[in-house]
Structure formats: C-alpha cells, structure tokens
Coordinates of C-alpha atoms and ligand atoms in Angstrom, one line a residue:
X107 CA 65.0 12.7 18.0
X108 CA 62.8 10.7 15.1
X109 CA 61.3 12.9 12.8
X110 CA 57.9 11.3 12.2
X111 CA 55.9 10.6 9.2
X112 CA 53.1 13.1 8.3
X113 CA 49.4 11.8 7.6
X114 CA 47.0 14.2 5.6
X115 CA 43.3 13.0 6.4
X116 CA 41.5 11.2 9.3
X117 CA 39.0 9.0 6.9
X118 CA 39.4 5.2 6.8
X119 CA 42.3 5.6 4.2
X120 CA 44.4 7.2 6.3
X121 CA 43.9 5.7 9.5
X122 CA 44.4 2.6 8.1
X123 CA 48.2 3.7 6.8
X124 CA 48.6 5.2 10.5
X125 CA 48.1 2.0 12.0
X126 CA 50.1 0.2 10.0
X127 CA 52.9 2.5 9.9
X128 CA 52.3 2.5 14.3
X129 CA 52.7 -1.2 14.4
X130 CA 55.9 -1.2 12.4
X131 CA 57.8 1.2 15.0
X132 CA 57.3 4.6 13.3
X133 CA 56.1 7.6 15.4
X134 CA 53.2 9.8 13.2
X135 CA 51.3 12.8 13.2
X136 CA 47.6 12.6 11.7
X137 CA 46.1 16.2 10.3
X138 CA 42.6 16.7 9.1
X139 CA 40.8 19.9 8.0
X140 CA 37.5 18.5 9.8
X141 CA 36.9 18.8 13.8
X142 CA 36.9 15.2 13.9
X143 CA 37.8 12.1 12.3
X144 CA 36.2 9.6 9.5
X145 CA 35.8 11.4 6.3
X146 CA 33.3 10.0 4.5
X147 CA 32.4 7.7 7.2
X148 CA 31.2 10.2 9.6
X149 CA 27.9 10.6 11.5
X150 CA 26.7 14.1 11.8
X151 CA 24.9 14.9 15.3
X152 CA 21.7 16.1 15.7
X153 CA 18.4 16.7 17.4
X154 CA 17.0 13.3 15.1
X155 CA 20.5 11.6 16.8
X156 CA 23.3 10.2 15.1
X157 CA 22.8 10.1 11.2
X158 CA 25.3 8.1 8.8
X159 CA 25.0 11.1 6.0
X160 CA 28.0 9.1 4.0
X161 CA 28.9 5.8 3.9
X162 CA 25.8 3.5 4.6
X163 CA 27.6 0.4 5.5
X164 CA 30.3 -2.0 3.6
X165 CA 30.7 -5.1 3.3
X166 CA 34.1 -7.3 3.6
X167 CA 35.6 -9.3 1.0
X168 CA 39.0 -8.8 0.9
X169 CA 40.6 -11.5 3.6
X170 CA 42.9 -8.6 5.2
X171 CA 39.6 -6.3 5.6
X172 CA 37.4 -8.9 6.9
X173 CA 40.1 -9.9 9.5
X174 CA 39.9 -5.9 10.3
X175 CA 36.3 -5.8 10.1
X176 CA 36.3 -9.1 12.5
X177 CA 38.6 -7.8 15.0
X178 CA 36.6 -4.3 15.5
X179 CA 33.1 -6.8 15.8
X180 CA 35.2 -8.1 18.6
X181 CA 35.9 -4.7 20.0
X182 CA 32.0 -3.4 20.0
X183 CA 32.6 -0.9 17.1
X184 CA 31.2 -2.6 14.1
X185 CA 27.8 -4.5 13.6
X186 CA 25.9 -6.8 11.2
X187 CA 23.0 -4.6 9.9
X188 CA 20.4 -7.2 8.5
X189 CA 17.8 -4.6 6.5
X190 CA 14.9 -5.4 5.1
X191 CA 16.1 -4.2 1.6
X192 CA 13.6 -3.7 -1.4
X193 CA 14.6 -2.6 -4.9
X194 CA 12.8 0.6 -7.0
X195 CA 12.7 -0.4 -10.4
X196 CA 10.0 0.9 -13.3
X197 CA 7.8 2.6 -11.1
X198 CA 7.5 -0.5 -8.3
X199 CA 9.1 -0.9 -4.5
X200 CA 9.7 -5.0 -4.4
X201 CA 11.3 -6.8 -2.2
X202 CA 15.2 -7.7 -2.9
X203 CA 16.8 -10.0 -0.7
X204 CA 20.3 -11.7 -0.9
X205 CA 22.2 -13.3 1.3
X206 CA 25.2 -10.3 1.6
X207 CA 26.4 -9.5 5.1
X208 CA 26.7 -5.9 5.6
X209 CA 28.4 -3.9 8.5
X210 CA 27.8 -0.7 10.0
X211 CA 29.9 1.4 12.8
X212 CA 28.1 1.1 16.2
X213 CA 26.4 2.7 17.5
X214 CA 26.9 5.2 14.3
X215 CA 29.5 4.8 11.7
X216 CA 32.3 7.2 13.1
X217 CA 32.7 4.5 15.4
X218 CA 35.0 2.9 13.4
X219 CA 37.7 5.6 12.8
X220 CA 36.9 7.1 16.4
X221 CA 38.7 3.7 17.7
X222 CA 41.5 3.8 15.0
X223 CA 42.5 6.9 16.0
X224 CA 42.6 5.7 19.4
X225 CA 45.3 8.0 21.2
X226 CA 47.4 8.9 18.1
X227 CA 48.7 12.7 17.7
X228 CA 46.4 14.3 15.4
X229 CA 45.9 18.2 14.9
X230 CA 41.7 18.7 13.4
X231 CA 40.6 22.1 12.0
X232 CA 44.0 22.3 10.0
X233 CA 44.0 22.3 6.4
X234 CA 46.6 21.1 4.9
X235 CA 47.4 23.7 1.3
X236 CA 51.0 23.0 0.6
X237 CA 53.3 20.5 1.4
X238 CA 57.0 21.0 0.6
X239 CA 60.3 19.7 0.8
X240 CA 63.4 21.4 2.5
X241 CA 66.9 20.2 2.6
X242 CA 66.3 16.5 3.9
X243 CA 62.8 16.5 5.0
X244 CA 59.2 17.7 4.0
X245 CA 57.2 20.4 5.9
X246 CA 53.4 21.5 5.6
X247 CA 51.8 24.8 5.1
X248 CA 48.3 25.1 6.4
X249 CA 45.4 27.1 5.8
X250 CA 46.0 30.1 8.3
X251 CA 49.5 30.5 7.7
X252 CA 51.6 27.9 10.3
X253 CA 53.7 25.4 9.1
X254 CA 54.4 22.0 10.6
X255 CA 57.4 20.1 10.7
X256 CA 60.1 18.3 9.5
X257 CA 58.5 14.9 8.5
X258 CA 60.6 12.3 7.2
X259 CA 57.5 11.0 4.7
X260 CA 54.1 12.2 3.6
X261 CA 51.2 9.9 3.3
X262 CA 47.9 12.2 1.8
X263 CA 44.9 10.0 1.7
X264 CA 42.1 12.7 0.7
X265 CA 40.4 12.8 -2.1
X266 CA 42.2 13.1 -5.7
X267 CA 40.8 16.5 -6.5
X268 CA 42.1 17.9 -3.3
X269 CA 45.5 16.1 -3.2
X270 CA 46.3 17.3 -6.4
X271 CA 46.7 20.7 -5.4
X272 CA 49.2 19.2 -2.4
X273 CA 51.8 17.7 -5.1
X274 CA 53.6 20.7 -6.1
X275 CA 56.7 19.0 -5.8
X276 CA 56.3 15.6 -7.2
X277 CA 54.7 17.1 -10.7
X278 CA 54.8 13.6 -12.0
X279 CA 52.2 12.6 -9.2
X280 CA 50.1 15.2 -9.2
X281 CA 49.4 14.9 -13.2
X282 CA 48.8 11.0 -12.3
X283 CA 46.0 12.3 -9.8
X284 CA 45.0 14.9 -11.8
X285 CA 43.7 12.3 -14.0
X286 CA 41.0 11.5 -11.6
X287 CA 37.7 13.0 -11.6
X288 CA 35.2 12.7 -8.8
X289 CA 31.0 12.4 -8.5
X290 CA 29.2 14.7 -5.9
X291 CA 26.4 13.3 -3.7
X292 CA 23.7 15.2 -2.1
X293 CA 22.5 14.1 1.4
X294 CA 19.1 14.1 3.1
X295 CA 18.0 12.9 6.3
X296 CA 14.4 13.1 7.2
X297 CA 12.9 12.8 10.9
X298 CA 9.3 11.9 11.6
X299 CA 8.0 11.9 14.7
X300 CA 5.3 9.4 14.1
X301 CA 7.2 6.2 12.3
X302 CA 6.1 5.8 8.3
X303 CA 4.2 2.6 8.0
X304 CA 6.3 0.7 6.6
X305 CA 8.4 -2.3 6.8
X306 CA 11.3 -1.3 4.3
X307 CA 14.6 -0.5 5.9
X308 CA 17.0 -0.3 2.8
X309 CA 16.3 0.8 -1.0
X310 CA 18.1 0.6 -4.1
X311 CA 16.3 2.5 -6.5
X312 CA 16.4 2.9 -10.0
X313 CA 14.6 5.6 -12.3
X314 CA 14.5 8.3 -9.7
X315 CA 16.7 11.2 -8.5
X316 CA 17.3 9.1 -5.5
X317 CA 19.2 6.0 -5.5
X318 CA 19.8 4.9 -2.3
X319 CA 17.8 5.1 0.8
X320 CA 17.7 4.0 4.2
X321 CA 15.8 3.9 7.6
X322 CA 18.7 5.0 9.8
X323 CA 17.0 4.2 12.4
X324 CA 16.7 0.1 11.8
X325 CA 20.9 -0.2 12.5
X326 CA 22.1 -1.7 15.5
X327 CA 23.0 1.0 18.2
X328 CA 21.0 3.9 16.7
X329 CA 18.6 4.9 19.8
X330 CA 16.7 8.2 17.6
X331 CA 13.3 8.9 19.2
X332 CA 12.0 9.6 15.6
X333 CA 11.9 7.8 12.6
X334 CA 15.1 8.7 10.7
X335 CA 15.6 7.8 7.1
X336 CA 18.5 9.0 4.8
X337 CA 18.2 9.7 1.0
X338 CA 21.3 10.1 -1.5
X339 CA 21.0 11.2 -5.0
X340 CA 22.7 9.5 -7.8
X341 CA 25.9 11.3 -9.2
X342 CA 24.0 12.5 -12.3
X343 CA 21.0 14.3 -10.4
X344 CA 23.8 16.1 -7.7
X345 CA 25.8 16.7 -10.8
X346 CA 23.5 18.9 -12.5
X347 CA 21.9 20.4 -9.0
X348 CA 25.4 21.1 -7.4
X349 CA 24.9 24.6 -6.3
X350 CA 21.2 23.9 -5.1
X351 CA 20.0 25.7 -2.3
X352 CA 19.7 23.2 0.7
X353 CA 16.4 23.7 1.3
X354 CA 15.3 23.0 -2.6
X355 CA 17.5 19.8 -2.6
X356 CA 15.5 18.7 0.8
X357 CA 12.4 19.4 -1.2
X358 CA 13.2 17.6 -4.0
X359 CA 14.4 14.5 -2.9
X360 CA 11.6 14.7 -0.2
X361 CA 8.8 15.0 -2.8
X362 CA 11.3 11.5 -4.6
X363 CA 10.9 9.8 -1.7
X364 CA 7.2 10.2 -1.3
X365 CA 6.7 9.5 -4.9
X366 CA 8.6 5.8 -4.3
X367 CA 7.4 5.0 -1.3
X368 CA 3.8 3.3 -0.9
X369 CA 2.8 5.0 2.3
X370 CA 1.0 7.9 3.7
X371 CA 4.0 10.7 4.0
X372 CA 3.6 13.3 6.9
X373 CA 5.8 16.6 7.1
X374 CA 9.0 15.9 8.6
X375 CA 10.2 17.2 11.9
X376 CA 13.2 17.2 10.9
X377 CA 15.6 18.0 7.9
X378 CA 19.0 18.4 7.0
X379 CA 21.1 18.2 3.7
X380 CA 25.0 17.3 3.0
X381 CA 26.5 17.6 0.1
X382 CA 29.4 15.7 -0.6
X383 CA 31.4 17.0 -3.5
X384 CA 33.9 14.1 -3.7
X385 CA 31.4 11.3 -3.2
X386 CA 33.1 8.7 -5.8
X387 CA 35.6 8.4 -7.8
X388 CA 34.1 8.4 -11.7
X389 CA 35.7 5.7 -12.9
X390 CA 37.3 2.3 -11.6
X391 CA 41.1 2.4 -11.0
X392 CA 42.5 -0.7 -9.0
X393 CA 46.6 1.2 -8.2
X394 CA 46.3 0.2 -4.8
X395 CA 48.3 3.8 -4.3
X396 CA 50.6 6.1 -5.8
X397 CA 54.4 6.7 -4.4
X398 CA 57.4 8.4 -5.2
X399 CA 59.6 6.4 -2.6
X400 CA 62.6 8.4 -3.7
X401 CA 60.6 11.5 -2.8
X402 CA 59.5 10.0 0.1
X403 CA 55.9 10.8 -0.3
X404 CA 52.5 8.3 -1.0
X405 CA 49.1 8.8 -1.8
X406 CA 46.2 6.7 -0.9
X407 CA 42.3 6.6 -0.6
X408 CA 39.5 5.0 -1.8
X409 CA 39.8 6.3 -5.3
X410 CA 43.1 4.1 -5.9
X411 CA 40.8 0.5 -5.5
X412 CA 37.0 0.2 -5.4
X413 CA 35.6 4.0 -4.1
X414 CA 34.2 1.7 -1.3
X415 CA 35.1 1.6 2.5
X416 CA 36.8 -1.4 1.6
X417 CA 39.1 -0.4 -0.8
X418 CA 40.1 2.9 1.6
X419 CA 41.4 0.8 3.8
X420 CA 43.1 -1.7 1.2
X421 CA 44.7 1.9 0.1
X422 CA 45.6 2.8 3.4
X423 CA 47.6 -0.5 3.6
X424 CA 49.2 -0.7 0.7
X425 CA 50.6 3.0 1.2
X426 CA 52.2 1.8 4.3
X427 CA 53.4 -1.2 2.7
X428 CA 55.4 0.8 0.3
X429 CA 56.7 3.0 3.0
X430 CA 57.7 0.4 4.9
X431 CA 59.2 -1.5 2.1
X432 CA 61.4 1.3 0.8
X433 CA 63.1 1.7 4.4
X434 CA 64.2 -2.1 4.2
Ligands
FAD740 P1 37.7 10.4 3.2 O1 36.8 9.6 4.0 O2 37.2 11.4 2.2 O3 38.9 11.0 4.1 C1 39.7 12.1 3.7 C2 39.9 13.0 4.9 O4 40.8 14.0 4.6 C3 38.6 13.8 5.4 O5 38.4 13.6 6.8 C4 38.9 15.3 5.0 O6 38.3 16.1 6.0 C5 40.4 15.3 5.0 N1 41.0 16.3 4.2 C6 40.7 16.5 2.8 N2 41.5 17.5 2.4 C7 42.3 17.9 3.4 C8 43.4 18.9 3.5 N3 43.8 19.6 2.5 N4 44.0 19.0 4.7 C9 43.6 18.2 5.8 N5 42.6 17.3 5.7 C10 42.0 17.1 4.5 N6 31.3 3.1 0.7 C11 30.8 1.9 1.0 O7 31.7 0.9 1.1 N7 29.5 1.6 1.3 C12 28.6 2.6 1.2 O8 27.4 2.4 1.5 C13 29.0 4.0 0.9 N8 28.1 5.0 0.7 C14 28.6 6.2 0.5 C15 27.7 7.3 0.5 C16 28.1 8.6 0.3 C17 27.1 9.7 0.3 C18 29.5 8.9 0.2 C19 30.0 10.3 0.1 C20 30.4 7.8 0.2 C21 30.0 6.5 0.4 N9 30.9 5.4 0.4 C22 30.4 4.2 0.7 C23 32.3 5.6 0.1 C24 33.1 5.6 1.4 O9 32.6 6.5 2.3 C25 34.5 6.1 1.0 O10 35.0 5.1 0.0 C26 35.5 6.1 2.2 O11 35.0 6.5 3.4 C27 36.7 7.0 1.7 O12 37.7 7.0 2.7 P2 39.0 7.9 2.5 O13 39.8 7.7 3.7 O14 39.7 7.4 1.2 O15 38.6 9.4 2.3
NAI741 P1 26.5 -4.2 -2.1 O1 27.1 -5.5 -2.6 O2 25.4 -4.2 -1.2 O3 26.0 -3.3 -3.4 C1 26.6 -3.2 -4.6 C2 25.5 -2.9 -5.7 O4 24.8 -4.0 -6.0 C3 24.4 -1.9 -5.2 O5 24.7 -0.5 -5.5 C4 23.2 -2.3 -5.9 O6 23.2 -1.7 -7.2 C5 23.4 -3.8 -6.1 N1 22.7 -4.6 -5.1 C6 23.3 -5.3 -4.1 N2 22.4 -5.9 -3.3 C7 21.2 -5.7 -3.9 C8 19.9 -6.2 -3.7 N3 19.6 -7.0 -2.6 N4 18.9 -5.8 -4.5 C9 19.1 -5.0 -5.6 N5 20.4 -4.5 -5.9 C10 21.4 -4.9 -5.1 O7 27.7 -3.3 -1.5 P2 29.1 -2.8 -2.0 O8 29.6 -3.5 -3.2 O9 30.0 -2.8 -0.8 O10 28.8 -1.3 -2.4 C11 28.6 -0.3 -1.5 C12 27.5 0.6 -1.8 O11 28.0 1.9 -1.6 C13 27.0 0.6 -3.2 O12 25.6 0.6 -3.1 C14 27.5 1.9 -3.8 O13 26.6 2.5 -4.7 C15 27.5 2.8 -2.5 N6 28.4 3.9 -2.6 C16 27.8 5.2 -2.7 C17 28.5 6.3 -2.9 C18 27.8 7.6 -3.0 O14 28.5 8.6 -3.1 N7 26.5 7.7 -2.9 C19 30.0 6.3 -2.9 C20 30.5 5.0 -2.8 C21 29.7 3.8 -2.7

C-alpha cells in the first residue's frame, strides 16, 4: 500500500501543491478546517447571492500562473473582469483607468479551487492541531480528538500564525514562521434593492477606513437581483477595531462608504460582515516555501511570495517541487 502525502488547507496554496504532487504519481489526502474549499478565495452564499468577501480578483504575471490562469479561462472557471475603477484620494472619487487585466472566479471566485479540487480525497470540518511524527511516518491530530494516518510527507499551506502552532517537531521551522506576522481585514457587503446611481464598479481609496471597494455585482457570472457592493478596511483600521461588534463594523464602514461615494445612499437590504484575521502577510518575504526535506515536511502559502493569489499558487508549486525533488 502507498502511504500518501498529507495536505493541510483547501485555499489556492494548497491545491496548487495537490495538483502538482497528483500529476507526478503520488496519491494525497487534502484536510481543511472549513466546510468547503478556497480559503481566502471563497464566496460566501446568501440571500444578496454569491459575494467574493476575500480575494477580489488577481491578476497574472508570472508565465507558470498565467498559463494556469489561461487553462481554467478555457475550462469556464475564470473570467476577465473589466471594472470601471476610480481612485479616492483627498476627499475626491476620480476616475483611474489602466490598462491591467484582472480575473475573477466564475461565476463567483470559489470557482476556481471548487475545480482544483476536482475529485481529490479531502476530509472538511477537520482541524488540523498537531501533526507528529512516529517511527517512519507522520500522523495528525485533529480538533475533536481522531488522528489520521500514516503520511509519508506533510505539505501545511495555511496561514503562518496558524501553522506555527503545527511545527512542534521541526522547531527550527516553526521559529522561521514564527517570524511572520499577519494583518486582519474586516468585510462588508451591502445589498440594495434599488441599484445606487452610479457608474463606479471598483475603488481604491485612500484617506478613509476603507480601502477597497467593489460592485460585486458588475463581475462576469454574478446573477444578484440587488445591487451588491463589498467594502474592505485597510489593515490599520481592522487592526485597531478587531474585536468590533459586527453590526458596529457594518455601520462604520457603511457610514465610509456613503461619505466617499457621490450619490444618494438608501438603507441597505442587506448586510453582512467577515472578518478575516489573517488577511496579509505584514511584510514582503519572496521564500517561495519552507522545507525540512529530511523531515519530510513543507510549508507553503501566500505569505512565502507576494500575499496575492498569485504568489499562493507560486507557493503551492514550489512546495511540490521540493517534495518532488527530494524523492529523486
Ligand atoms: P488560504 O486561502 O488562507 O487557505 C488556507 C486554508 O487552510 C483555509 O481554507 C483554512 O480553512 C485552512 N486551515 C487553516 N488552518 C487549518 C488547520 N489547522 N487545519 C485545517 N485547515 C486549516 N489577493 C489577490 O491576489 N487579489 C485580491 O484582490 C485580494 N484581495 C483580498 C482581500 C481579502 C479581504 C483577503 C483576506 C485576501 C485577499 N487577497 C487577494 C489575498 C488572497 O486571498 C490570498 O493571498 C490567497 O487566497 C491565499 O491562499 P492560501 O492558500 O495561501 O491561504
Ligand atoms: P493591482 O495591480 O490591480 O493593484 C495593486 C495596487 O496598485 C493596488 O492596491 C492599488 O494601490 C494600485 N492600483 C492598481 N491599479 C490602480 C488604478 N487603476 N488606480 C489606482 N491605483 C491602482 O493588483 P495586484 O497587484 O494583483 O494586487 C491585488 C490587490 O489585492 C491589491 O489591491 C491588494 O491591496 C489586494 N489585497 C488585499 C488584501 C486584504 O486583506 N484586503 C490581501 C491581499 C491583497
């Protein structure tokens, strides 16, 4: 019997290393503490429809990625969103064009990761809390108690705070990832049922407790009867509001929106707030991932290249590159 390799985390990171390490021959089992896949790059369902409360789009410019990116356009799970972008800068919404192409899942972001995963084995609702090595091969402790197991390898491709508690037994890992500190995001989407009057469809804003927003509803696929728009507030605003009551953070950043915006701003129908407490990685860090080959276990995720989908994936790849390298 082959003992497979163990994945910790269904976002882009990890998929990506399961593909790789698929396509090389090597049987694996994927475990996420979500229901579902994507991370970071999942849509949350709801009574407004499918809302992108993480990763707005991404664009390509790695040659690997945008051969990826060019093979799921093929496939029907990615699309070219065009927005009408305008920038928010000294007090003034103005319009910012440029000539970037950027992609979104379709018809919602968790697209993407939703056709990754494809048919590989996967166990959702398990979190992962100790992972731990026995005579020739590594086992996992989860959450309520079961263990899983044996794996030849570990790949973890979570977020650095959380896979830092995961390298018990590779101390000179974990103090590497330690090392890495992480920025929160806080998450609205509003829903009005009478569209705003406005021709915006993507912000970047400056000077505000916002800094990104987005009509939801203007990418390809997204068939919401209302007008859906999501807001995210910079690291520094959900950094200081991190234990916020939902319903104040909706307020706020409802009350920053209205302030930006140059229209007439009815009471949504519609509210909900995410907050995301490993948004982005603090500072840049371009390790492609971390490994102890010897040990037999890698880390990856967006944190070791660009905190963008982009660099996820690179991770992903370049954790399964080492794996497969060390078995030469
Ligand atoms: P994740 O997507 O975080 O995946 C990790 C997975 O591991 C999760 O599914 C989680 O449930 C699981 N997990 C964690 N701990 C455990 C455990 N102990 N046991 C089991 N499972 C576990 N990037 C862009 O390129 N463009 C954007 O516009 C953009 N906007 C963003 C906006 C927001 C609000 C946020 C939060 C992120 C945004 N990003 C954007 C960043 C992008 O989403 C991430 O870089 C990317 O999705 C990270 O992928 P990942 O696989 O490394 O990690
Ligand atoms: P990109 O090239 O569109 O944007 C990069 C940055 O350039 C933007 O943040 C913005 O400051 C600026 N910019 C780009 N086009 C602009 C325009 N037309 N007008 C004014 N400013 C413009 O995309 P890239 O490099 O793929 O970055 C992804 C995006 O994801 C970034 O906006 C980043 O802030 C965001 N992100 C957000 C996270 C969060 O937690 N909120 C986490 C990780 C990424």
């Amino acid at each position: 019997m082959t003992v497979p390799i163990a994945i910790i985390g269904t976002g882009i990171a990890g998929l990506s290393a399961a593909q790789a390490l698929q396509a090389a021959g090597h049987s694996i089992h994927l475990f996420d503490k979500s229901r579902g896949s994507g991370g970071r790059m999942s849509s949350k369902r709801s009574d407004a429809g499918a809302l992108d409360m993480g990763a707005q789009y991404f664009t390509a410019r790695d040659r690997r990625f945008a051969a990826a990116v060019q093979q799921w356009q093929a496939e029907g799970h990615v699309a070219e969103w065009k927005p009408l972008l305008y920038n928010y800068h000294g007090g003034a919404l103005s319009l910012s064009p440029d000539e970037q192409v950027r992609w979104v899942g379709a018809p919602r972001m968790s697209a993407i990761t939703r056709a990754m995963l494809g048919e590989m084995p996967v166990t959702f609702s398990c979190r992962i809390t100790e992972v731990f090595r026995g005579e020739q091969h590594w086992n996992l402790l989860d959450a309520d108690g079961q263990s899983h197991g044996p794996f030849s390898h570990v790949v973890i491709a979570i977020p650095a705070p959380q896979a830092t508690t995961l390298l018990a037994d590779a101390p000179k890992l974990a103090s590497v990832v330690a090392g890495v500190k992480m920025e929160p995001t806080w998450a609205v989407a509003l829903a009005f049922d009478t569209p705003l009057d406005t021709p915006l469809e993507g912000c970047f804003v400056q000077d505000s407790a916002i800094d990104w927003l987005a009509r939801n509803r203007s990418k390809p696929g997204r068939d919401s009867q209302m007008d859906t728009w999501i807001l995210h507030a910079t690291s520094a605003w959900s950094r200081q509001h991190v234990d916020m009551a939902k319903e104040d953070v909706i307020d706020h950043l409802h009350g920053a929106f209205a302030e930006l915006m140059n229209c007439a701003m009815p009471a949504p129908a519609f509210t909900l707030a995410h907050r995301w407490l490993y948004a982005r990685p603090a500072g840049g860090r371009e390790v492609g991932a971390l490994s102890d080959a010897d040990l037999g276990l890698y880390v990856c995720g967006d944190w070791c290249l660009s905190g963008r989908v982009e660099g996820a994936w690179l991770s992903g790849q370049e954790a399964a590159r080492r794996l497969l390298e060390h078995l030469k």
